[in-house]
Amino acid sequence: GAVVSQHPSRVICKSGTSVKIECRSLDFQATTMFWYRQFPKQSLMLMATSNEGSKATYEQGVEKDKFLINHASLTLSTLTVTSAHPEDSSFYICSAPEGGGVRAPYEQYFGPGTRLTVT
Amino acid sequence: LAKTTQPISMDSYEGQEVNITCSHNNIATNDYITWYQQFPSQGPRFIIQGYKTKVTNEVASLFIPADRKSSTLSLPRVSLSDTAVYYCLVGDIPGGYQKVTFGTGTKLQVIP
């Protein structure tokens, strides 16, 4: 199946700094990507939909100025956590759908996740 | 988006068949049912997807009754490595990419 990668897999940063997380679709093009956040022992929470060449769509309650999303190419979306604080520490996961249309519904391919720790 | 309801947790002994049922009463005509598996500190991994009746692949079976208001993921002869959280998701717009919303999932604990 298709592969989605994330970089870095783990990052520790100091409070007040910004961190960028990359999400890449390795063998397919993704005009849309999704970003999720997952706290310990909780389910994935959708943060935003990243659209290539246009602005991201954020879920209710997610601060767009804090979580900057850039989908500059068909294989890369980035999530920048600006002015990070300890409460932003979480597991961030991206996904990209592939397929769809007549032959089959699309499948969501998930990245391996990025563990962010803000000290 | 159709909401899903699953048991929070299940325990099973190694070698047994495990059935996890998901309720999705508001499933729409175009919706497919997809199950994902997630290990700690990893992204979810696709297990199986179906629209109606029965679907089987090398790792699981998916049973969907005629009314499609529920579905059952069946894992044959589970092993310790099947300990994970299993999510049932419902949705799709053919030709479009619908965002998916995760429910609570079912934490399966396989016991030796």
PDB file of N, CA, C and O in Angstrom, chain A residues 44-111:
ATOM      1  N   LEU A  44      -7.764   9.687  18.349  1.00  0.00           N
ATOM      2  CA  LEU A  44      -7.231  10.736  17.480  1.00  0.00           C
ATOM      3  C   LEU A  44      -8.263  11.849  17.327  1.00  0.00           C
ATOM      4  O   LEU A  44      -9.452  11.581  17.135  1.00  0.00           O
ATOM      5  N   MET A  45      -7.797  13.062  17.394  1.00  0.00           N
ATOM      6  CA  MET A  45      -8.672  14.205  17.213  1.00  0.00           C
ATOM      7  C   MET A  45      -8.242  14.961  15.959  1.00  0.00           C
ATOM      8  O   MET A  45      -7.103  15.400  15.849  1.00  0.00           O
ATOM      9  N   LEU A  46      -9.146  15.090  15.028  1.00  0.00           N
ATOM     10  CA  LEU A  46      -8.834  15.797  13.796  1.00  0.00           C
ATOM     11  C   LEU A  46      -8.624  17.277  14.093  1.00  0.00           C
ATOM     12  O   LEU A  46      -9.455  17.916  14.731  1.00  0.00           O
ATOM     13  N   MET A  47      -7.488  17.796  13.627  1.00  0.00           N
ATOM     14  CA  MET A  47      -7.191  19.201  13.839  1.00  0.00           C
ATOM     15  C   MET A  47      -7.551  20.043  12.611  1.00  0.00           C
ATOM     16  O   MET A  47      -8.147  21.099  12.729  1.00  0.00           O
ATOM     17  N   ALA A  48      -7.121  19.562  11.455  1.00  0.00           N
ATOM     18  CA  ALA A  48      -7.300  20.381  10.257  1.00  0.00           C
ATOM     19  C   ALA A  48      -7.152  19.547   9.002  1.00  0.00           C
ATOM     20  O   ALA A  48      -6.568  18.465   9.020  1.00  0.00           O
ATOM     21  N   THR A  49      -7.704  20.100   7.932  1.00  0.00           N
ATOM     22  CA  THR A  49      -7.566  19.512   6.608  1.00  0.00           C
ATOM     23  C   THR A  49      -6.637  20.406   5.806  1.00  0.00           C
ATOM     24  O   THR A  49      -6.872  21.611   5.672  1.00  0.00           O
ATOM     25  N   SER A  50      -5.589  19.808   5.278  1.00  0.00           N
ATOM     26  CA  SER A  50      -4.590  20.545   4.516  1.00  0.00           C
ATOM     27  C   SER A  50      -4.873  20.357   3.032  1.00  0.00           C
ATOM     28  O   SER A  50      -4.998  19.246   2.552  1.00  0.00           O
ATOM     29  N   ASN A  51      -4.994  21.457   2.329  1.00  0.00           N
ATOM     30  CA  ASN A  51      -5.324  21.417   0.911  1.00  0.00           C
ATOM     31  C   ASN A  51      -4.190  22.017   0.083  1.00  0.00           C
ATOM     32  O   ASN A  51      -3.780  23.157   0.326  1.00  0.00           O
ATOM     33  N   GLU A  52      -3.712  21.268  -0.874  1.00  0.00           N
ATOM     34  CA  GLU A  52      -2.623  21.738  -1.718  1.00  0.00           C
ATOM     35  C   GLU A  52      -3.035  22.985  -2.497  1.00  0.00           C
ATOM     36  O   GLU A  52      -4.081  22.987  -3.155  1.00  0.00           O
ATOM     37  N   GLY A  53      -2.261  24.012  -2.348  1.00  0.00           N
ATOM     38  CA  GLY A  53      -2.495  25.238  -3.087  1.00  0.00           C
ATOM     39  C   GLY A  53      -3.560  26.154  -2.516  1.00  0.00           C
ATOM     40  O   GLY A  53      -3.879  27.187  -3.118  1.00  0.00           O
ATOM     41  N   SER A  54      -4.113  25.807  -1.383  1.00  0.00           N
ATOM     42  CA  SER A  54      -5.103  26.686  -0.768  1.00  0.00           C
ATOM     43  C   SER A  54      -4.995  26.617   0.752  1.00  0.00           C
ATOM     44  O   SER A  54      -4.204  25.849   1.289  1.00  0.00           O
ATOM     45  N   LYS A  55      -5.798  27.422   1.404  1.00  0.00           N
ATOM     46  CA  LYS A  55      -5.719  27.479   2.867  1.00  0.00           C
ATOM     47  C   LYS A  55      -6.254  26.210   3.505  1.00  0.00           C
ATOM     48  O   LYS A  55      -7.172  25.572   2.995  1.00  0.00           O
ATOM     49  N   ALA A  56      -5.686  25.909   4.651  1.00  0.00           N
ATOM     50  CA  ALA A  56      -6.161  24.751   5.398  1.00  0.00           C
ATOM     51  C   ALA A  56      -7.502  25.057   6.050  1.00  0.00           C
ATOM     52  O   ALA A  56      -7.849  26.211   6.299  1.00  0.00           O
ATOM     53  N   THR A  57      -8.236  24.015   6.310  1.00  0.00           N
ATOM     54  CA  THR A  57      -9.523  24.135   7.002  1.00  0.00           C
ATOM     55  C   THR A  57      -9.346  23.567   8.398  1.00  0.00           C
ATOM     56  O   THR A  57      -8.973  22.401   8.550  1.00  0.00           O
ATOM     57  N   TYR A  58      -9.632  24.381   9.404  1.00  0.00           N
ATOM     58  CA  TYR A  58      -9.402  23.966  10.775  1.00  0.00           C
ATOM     59  C   TYR A  58     -10.705  23.521  11.436  1.00  0.00           C
ATOM     60  O   TYR A  58     -11.782  24.071  11.175  1.00  0.00           O
ATOM     61  N   GLU A  59     -10.580  22.554  12.310  1.00  0.00           N
ATOM     62  CA  GLU A  59     -11.727  22.103  13.086  1.00  0.00           C
ATOM     63  C   GLU A  59     -12.017  23.128  14.189  1.00  0.00           C
ATOM     64  O   GLU A  59     -11.155  23.915  14.600  1.00  0.00           O
ATOM     65  N   GLN A  60     -13.232  23.083  14.639  1.00  0.00           N
ATOM     66  CA  GLN A  60     -13.648  24.017  15.673  1.00  0.00           C
ATOM     67  C   GLN A  60     -12.777  23.857  16.906  1.00  0.00           C
ATOM     68  O   GLN A  60     -12.529  22.741  17.364  1.00  0.00           O
ATOM     69  N   GLY A  61     -12.326  24.968  17.432  1.00  0.00           N
ATOM     70  CA  GLY A  61     -11.518  24.934  18.639  1.00  0.00           C
ATOM     71  C   GLY A  61     -10.029  24.855  18.389  1.00  0.00           C
ATOM     72  O   GLY A  61      -9.243  24.943  19.345  1.00  0.00           O
ATOM     73  N   VAL A  62      -9.617  24.671  17.151  1.00  0.00           N
ATOM     74  CA  VAL A  62      -8.192  24.605  16.832  1.00  0.00           C
ATOM     75  C   VAL A  62      -7.739  25.974  16.341  1.00  0.00           C
ATOM     76  O   VAL A  62      -8.314  26.521  15.396  1.00  0.00           O
ATOM     77  N   GLU A  63      -6.730  26.533  16.991  1.00  0.00           N
ATOM     78  CA  GLU A  63      -6.267  27.867  16.654  1.00  0.00           C
ATOM     79  C   GLU A  63      -5.416  27.852  15.391  1.00  0.00           C
ATOM     80  O   GLU A  63      -4.318  27.303  15.379  1.00  0.00           O
ATOM     81  N   LYS A  64      -5.898  28.474  14.350  1.00  0.00           N
ATOM     82  CA  LYS A  64      -5.166  28.449  13.083  1.00  0.00           C
ATOM     83  C   LYS A  64      -3.869  29.238  13.147  1.00  0.00           C
ATOM     84  O   LYS A  64      -2.921  28.965  12.404  1.00  0.00           O
ATOM     85  N   ASP A  65      -3.802  30.247  14.019  1.00  0.00           N
ATOM     86  CA  ASP A  65      -2.569  31.029  14.116  1.00  0.00           C
ATOM     87  C   ASP A  65      -1.507  30.312  14.939  1.00  0.00           C
ATOM     88  O   ASP A  65      -0.335  30.666  14.899  1.00  0.00           O
ATOM     89  N   LYS A  66      -1.918  29.331  15.683  1.00  0.00           N
ATOM     90  CA  LYS A  66      -0.974  28.583  16.486  1.00  0.00           C
ATOM     91  C   LYS A  66      -0.475  27.354  15.730  1.00  0.00           C
ATOM     92  O   LYS A  66       0.681  26.978  15.822  1.00  0.00           O
ATOM     93  N   PHE A  67      -1.347  26.743  15.003  1.00  0.00           N
ATOM     94  CA  PHE A  67      -1.000  25.542  14.233  1.00  0.00           C
ATOM     95  C   PHE A  67      -1.042  25.906  12.743  1.00  0.00           C
ATOM     96  O   PHE A  67      -2.083  25.796  12.091  1.00  0.00           O
ATOM     97  N   LEU A  68       0.101  26.317  12.245  1.00  0.00           N
ATOM     98  CA  LEU A  68       0.183  26.764  10.856  1.00  0.00           C
ATOM     99  C   LEU A  68       0.397  25.570   9.938  1.00  0.00           C
ATOM    100  O   LEU A  68       1.287  24.759  10.141  1.00  0.00           O
ATOM    101  N   ILE A  69      -0.432  25.497   8.926  1.00  0.00           N
ATOM    102  CA  ILE A  69      -0.349  24.390   7.979  1.00  0.00           C
ATOM    103  C   ILE A  69      -0.039  24.930   6.595  1.00  0.00           C
ATOM    104  O   ILE A  69      -0.686  25.866   6.111  1.00  0.00           O
ATOM    105  N   ASN A  70       0.930  24.315   5.947  1.00  0.00           N
ATOM    106  CA  ASN A  70       1.326  24.691   4.596  1.00  0.00           C
ATOM    107  C   ASN A  70       1.379  23.436   3.742  1.00  0.00           C
ATOM    108  O   ASN A  70       2.065  22.485   4.071  1.00  0.00           O
ATOM    109  N   HIS A  71       0.640  23.442   2.670  1.00  0.00           N
ATOM    110  CA  HIS A  71       0.602  22.286   1.764  1.00  0.00           C
ATOM    111  C   HIS A  71       1.123  22.753   0.413  1.00  0.00           C
ATOM    112  O   HIS A  71       0.358  23.010  -0.510  1.00  0.00           O
ATOM    113  N   ALA A  72       2.435  22.889   0.341  1.00  0.00           N
ATOM    114  CA  ALA A  72       3.064  23.554  -0.798  1.00  0.00           C
ATOM    115  C   ALA A  72       3.196  22.693  -2.034  1.00  0.00           C
ATOM    116  O   ALA A  72       3.358  23.200  -3.139  1.00  0.00           O
ATOM    117  N   SER A  73       3.139  21.383  -1.862  1.00  0.00           N
ATOM    118  CA  SER A  73       3.264  20.518  -3.031  1.00  0.00           C
ATOM    119  C   SER A  73       2.314  19.342  -2.891  1.00  0.00           C
ATOM    120  O   SER A  73       1.676  19.171  -1.850  1.00  0.00           O
ATOM    121  N   LEU A  74       2.241  18.536  -3.914  1.00  0.00           N
ATOM    122  CA  LEU A  74       1.310  17.408  -3.910  1.00  0.00           C
ATOM    123  C   LEU A  74       1.780  16.255  -3.030  1.00  0.00           C
ATOM    124  O   LEU A  74       1.071  15.262  -2.887  1.00  0.00           O
ATOM    125  N   THR A  75       2.972  16.362  -2.467  1.00  0.00           N
ATOM    126  CA  THR A  75       3.478  15.285  -1.629  1.00  0.00           C
ATOM    127  C   THR A  75       3.924  15.758  -0.254  1.00  0.00           C
ATOM    128  O   THR A  75       4.434  14.956   0.526  1.00  0.00           O
ATOM    129  N   LEU A  76       3.738  17.025   0.061  1.00  0.00           N
ATOM    130  CA  LEU A  76       4.257  17.533   1.326  1.00  0.00           C
ATOM    131  C   LEU A  76       3.299  18.510   1.987  1.00  0.00           C
ATOM    132  O   LEU A  76       2.848  19.476   1.375  1.00  0.00           O
ATOM    133  N   SER A  77       3.006  18.228   3.240  1.00  0.00           N
ATOM    134  CA  SER A  77       2.267  19.165   4.079  1.00  0.00           C
ATOM    135  C   SER A  77       3.067  19.349   5.358  1.00  0.00           C
ATOM    136  O   SER A  77       3.656  18.392   5.867  1.00  0.00           O
ATOM    137  N   THR A  78       3.114  20.570   5.850  1.00  0.00           N
ATOM    138  CA  THR A  78       3.829  20.817   7.093  1.00  0.00           C
ATOM    139  C   THR A  78       2.902  21.439   8.126  1.00  0.00           C
ATOM    140  O   THR A  78       2.016  22.227   7.793  1.00  0.00           O
ATOM    141  N   LEU A  79       3.137  21.062   9.363  1.00  0.00           N
ATOM    142  CA  LEU A  79       2.407  21.607  10.500  1.00  0.00           C
ATOM    143  C   LEU A  79       3.432  22.288  11.391  1.00  0.00           C
ATOM    144  O   LEU A  79       4.389  21.640  11.836  1.00  0.00           O
ATOM    145  N   THR A  80       3.262  23.569  11.624  1.00  0.00           N
ATOM    146  CA  THR A  80       4.160  24.301  12.504  1.00  0.00           C
ATOM    147  C   THR A  80       3.405  24.684  13.768  1.00  0.00           C
ATOM    148  O   THR A  80       2.391  25.387  13.693  1.00  0.00           O
ATOM    149  N   VAL A  81       3.920  24.221  14.885  1.00  0.00           N
ATOM    150  CA  VAL A  81       3.349  24.595  16.178  1.00  0.00           C
ATOM    151  C   VAL A  81       4.114  25.834  16.638  1.00  0.00           C
ATOM    152  O   VAL A  81       5.311  25.763  16.938  1.00  0.00           O
ATOM    153  N   THR A  82       3.445  26.956  16.640  1.00  0.00           N
ATOM    154  CA  THR A  82       4.115  28.207  16.990  1.00  0.00           C
ATOM    155  C   THR A  82       3.984  28.485  18.480  1.00  0.00           C
ATOM    156  O   THR A  82       2.980  28.142  19.109  1.00  0.00           O
ATOM    157  N   SER A  83       5.033  29.113  19.022  1.00  0.00           N
ATOM    158  CA  SER A  83       5.052  29.455  20.439  1.00  0.00           C
ATOM    159  C   SER A  83       4.517  28.289  21.282  1.00  0.00           C
ATOM    160  O   SER A  83       3.508  28.415  21.989  1.00  0.00           O
ATOM    161  N   ALA A  84       5.197  27.184  21.148  1.00  0.00           N
ATOM    162  CA  ALA A  84       4.724  25.962  21.804  1.00  0.00           C
ATOM    163  C   ALA A  84       4.748  26.084  23.323  1.00  0.00           C
ATOM    164  O   ALA A  84       5.628  26.742  23.900  1.00  0.00           O
ATOM    165  N   HIS A  85       3.795  25.454  23.944  1.00  0.00           N
ATOM    166  CA  HIS A  85       3.713  25.394  25.395  1.00  0.00           C
ATOM    167  C   HIS A  85       3.556  23.942  25.820  1.00  0.00           C
ATOM    168  O   HIS A  85       3.194  23.084  25.013  1.00  0.00           O
ATOM    169  N   PRO A  86       3.823  23.654  27.080  1.00  0.00           N
ATOM    170  CA  PRO A  86       3.730  22.261  27.538  1.00  0.00           C
ATOM    171  C   PRO A  86       2.409  21.572  27.200  1.00  0.00           C
ATOM    172  O   PRO A  86       2.389  20.375  26.921  1.00  0.00           O
ATOM    173  N   GLU A  87       1.324  22.320  27.196  1.00  0.00           N
ATOM    174  CA  GLU A  87       0.026  21.705  26.878  1.00  0.00           C
ATOM    175  C   GLU A  87      -0.096  21.290  25.415  1.00  0.00           C
ATOM    176  O   GLU A  87      -1.055  20.598  25.045  1.00  0.00           O
ATOM    177  N   ASP A  88       0.852  21.734  24.596  1.00  0.00           N
ATOM    178  CA  ASP A  88       0.864  21.305  23.192  1.00  0.00           C
ATOM    179  C   ASP A  88       1.576  19.968  23.022  1.00  0.00           C
ATOM    180  O   ASP A  88       1.581  19.402  21.917  1.00  0.00           O
ATOM    181  N   SER A  89       2.182  19.497  24.079  1.00  0.00           N
ATOM    182  CA  SER A  89       2.848  18.190  24.026  1.00  0.00           C
ATOM    183  C   SER A  89       1.813  17.133  23.691  1.00  0.00           C
ATOM    184  O   SER A  89       0.790  17.003  24.371  1.00  0.00           O
ATOM    185  N   SER A  90       2.087  16.388  22.629  1.00  0.00           N
ATOM    186  CA  SER A  90       1.118  15.411  22.162  1.00  0.00           C
ATOM    187  C   SER A  90       1.743  14.575  21.054  1.00  0.00           C
ATOM    188  O   SER A  90       2.902  14.776  20.688  1.00  0.00           O
ATOM    189  N   PHE A  91       0.966  13.655  20.545  1.00  0.00           N
ATOM    190  CA  PHE A  91       1.368  12.821  19.412  1.00  0.00           C
ATOM    191  C   PHE A  91       0.623  13.348  18.195  1.00  0.00           C
ATOM    192  O   PHE A  91      -0.606  13.368  18.184  1.00  0.00           O
ATOM    193  N   TYR A  92       1.348  13.826  17.216  1.00  0.00           N
ATOM    194  CA  TYR A  92       0.739  14.411  16.029  1.00  0.00           C
ATOM    195  C   TYR A  92       0.859  13.433  14.862  1.00  0.00           C
ATOM    196  O   TYR A  92       1.941  12.939  14.558  1.00  0.00           O
ATOM    197  N   ILE A  93      -0.267  13.185  14.224  1.00  0.00           N
ATOM    198  CA  ILE A  93      -0.318  12.202  13.141  1.00  0.00           C
ATOM    199  C   ILE A  93      -0.939  12.843  11.910  1.00  0.00           C
ATOM    200  O   ILE A  93      -1.928  13.564  12.018  1.00  0.00           O
ATOM    201  N   CYS A  94      -0.354  12.564  10.772  1.00  0.00           N
ATOM    202  CA  CYS A  94      -0.954  13.046   9.533  1.00  0.00           C
ATOM    203  C   CYS A  94      -1.486  11.852   8.737  1.00  0.00           C
ATOM    204  O   CYS A  94      -1.090  10.708   8.973  1.00  0.00           O
ATOM    205  N   SER A  95      -2.387  12.146   7.833  1.00  0.00           N
ATOM    206  CA  SER A  95      -2.870  11.094   6.952  1.00  0.00           C
ATOM    207  C   SER A  95      -3.142  11.676   5.577  1.00  0.00           C
ATOM    208  O   SER A  95      -3.346  12.881   5.417  1.00  0.00           O
ATOM    209  N   ALA A  96      -3.116  10.811   4.601  1.00  0.00           N
ATOM    210  CA  ALA A  96      -3.406  11.224   3.233  1.00  0.00           C
ATOM    211  C   ALA A  96      -4.290  10.173   2.590  1.00  0.00           C
ATOM    212  O   ALA A  96      -4.021   8.975   2.700  1.00  0.00           O
ATOM    213  N   PRO A  97      -5.342  10.596   1.922  1.00  0.00           N
ATOM    214  CA  PRO A  97      -6.204   9.638   1.246  1.00  0.00           C
ATOM    215  C   PRO A  97      -5.709   9.378  -0.172  1.00  0.00           C
ATOM    216  O   PRO A  97      -5.131  10.238  -0.817  1.00  0.00           O
ATOM    217  N   GLU A  98      -5.965   8.187  -0.632  1.00  0.00           N
ATOM    218  CA  GLU A  98      -5.625   7.839  -2.005  1.00  0.00           C
ATOM    219  C   GLU A  98      -6.763   7.020  -2.586  1.00  0.00           C
ATOM    220  O   GLU A  98      -7.408   6.250  -1.869  1.00  0.00           O
ATOM    221  N   GLY A  99      -6.963   7.200  -3.856  1.00  0.00           N
ATOM    222  CA  GLY A  99      -8.005   6.426  -4.510  1.00  0.00           C
ATOM    223  C   GLY A  99      -9.297   7.202  -4.552  1.00  0.00           C
ATOM    224  O   GLY A  99      -9.320   8.408  -4.668  1.00  0.00           O
ATOM    225  N   GLY A 100     -10.364   6.501  -4.469  1.00  0.00           N
ATOM    226  CA  GLY A 100     -11.657   7.139  -4.548  1.00  0.00           C
ATOM    227  C   GLY A 100     -12.204   7.085  -5.959  1.00  0.00           C
ATOM    228  O   GLY A 100     -11.533   6.677  -6.892  1.00  0.00           O
ATOM    229  N   GLY A 101     -13.427   7.470  -6.101  1.00  0.00           N
ATOM    230  CA  GLY A 101     -14.037   7.427  -7.408  1.00  0.00           C
ATOM    231  C   GLY A 101     -14.808   6.145  -7.614  1.00  0.00           C
ATOM    232  O   GLY A 101     -15.260   5.517  -6.671  1.00  0.00           O
ATOM    233  N   VAL A 102     -14.913   5.749  -8.828  1.00  0.00           N
ATOM    234  CA  VAL A 102     -15.771   4.617  -9.159  1.00  0.00           C
ATOM    235  C   VAL A 102     -15.209   3.298  -8.663  1.00  0.00           C
ATOM    236  O   VAL A 102     -15.927   2.432  -8.182  1.00  0.00           O
ATOM    237  N   ARG A 103     -13.890   3.126  -8.773  1.00  0.00           N
ATOM    238  CA  ARG A 103     -13.335   1.794  -8.525  1.00  0.00           C
ATOM    239  C   ARG A 103     -13.402   1.387  -7.074  1.00  0.00           C
ATOM    240  O   ARG A 103     -13.561   0.225  -6.740  1.00  0.00           O
ATOM    241  N   ALA A 104     -13.258   2.324  -6.175  1.00  0.00           N
ATOM    242  CA  ALA A 104     -13.263   1.969  -4.754  1.00  0.00           C
ATOM    243  C   ALA A 104     -13.281   3.254  -3.948  1.00  0.00           C
ATOM    244  O   ALA A 104     -12.861   4.300  -4.424  1.00  0.00           O
ATOM    245  N   PRO A 105     -13.752   3.164  -2.726  1.00  0.00           N
ATOM    246  CA  PRO A 105     -13.622   4.343  -1.884  1.00  0.00           C
ATOM    247  C   PRO A 105     -12.157   4.557  -1.574  1.00  0.00           C
ATOM    248  O   PRO A 105     -11.349   3.657  -1.716  1.00  0.00           O
ATOM    249  N   TYR A 106     -11.851   5.753  -1.150  1.00  0.00           N
ATOM    250  CA  TYR A 106     -10.456   6.020  -0.877  1.00  0.00           C
ATOM    251  C   TYR A 106     -10.012   5.310   0.388  1.00  0.00           C
ATOM    252  O   TYR A 106     -10.814   4.926   1.219  1.00  0.00           O
ATOM    253  N   GLU A 107      -8.709   5.163   0.517  1.00  0.00           N
ATOM    254  CA  GLU A 107      -8.124   4.665   1.747  1.00  0.00           C
ATOM    255  C   GLU A 107      -7.317   5.778   2.372  1.00  0.00           C
ATOM    256  O   GLU A 107      -6.708   6.581   1.679  1.00  0.00           O
ATOM    257  N   GLN A 108      -7.338   5.826   3.653  1.00  0.00           N
ATOM    258  CA  GLN A 108      -6.529   6.784   4.390  1.00  0.00           C
ATOM    259  C   GLN A 108      -5.226   6.100   4.793  1.00  0.00           C
ATOM    260  O   GLN A 108      -5.254   5.041   5.401  1.00  0.00           O
ATOM    261  N   TYR A 109      -4.132   6.705   4.433  1.00  0.00           N
ATOM    262  CA  TYR A 109      -2.832   6.184   4.847  1.00  0.00           C
ATOM    263  C   TYR A 109      -2.272   7.126   5.901  1.00  0.00           C
ATOM    264  O   TYR A 109      -2.178   8.336   5.674  1.00  0.00           O
ATOM    265  N   PHE A 110      -1.910   6.564   7.018  1.00  0.00           N
ATOM    266  CA  PHE A 110      -1.460   7.365   8.136  1.00  0.00           C
ATOM    267  C   PHE A 110       0.057   7.339   8.257  1.00  0.00           C
ATOM    268  O   PHE A 110       0.706   6.327   7.994  1.00  0.00           O
ATOM    269  N   GLY A 111       0.582   8.481   8.680  1.00  0.00           N
ATOM    270  CA  GLY A 111       1.998   8.538   8.976  1.00  0.00           C
ATOM    271  C   GLY A 111       2.274   7.870  10.309  1.00  0.00           C
ATOM    272  O   GLY A 111       1.347   7.544  11.059  1.00  0.00           O
TER     273      GLY A 111
END
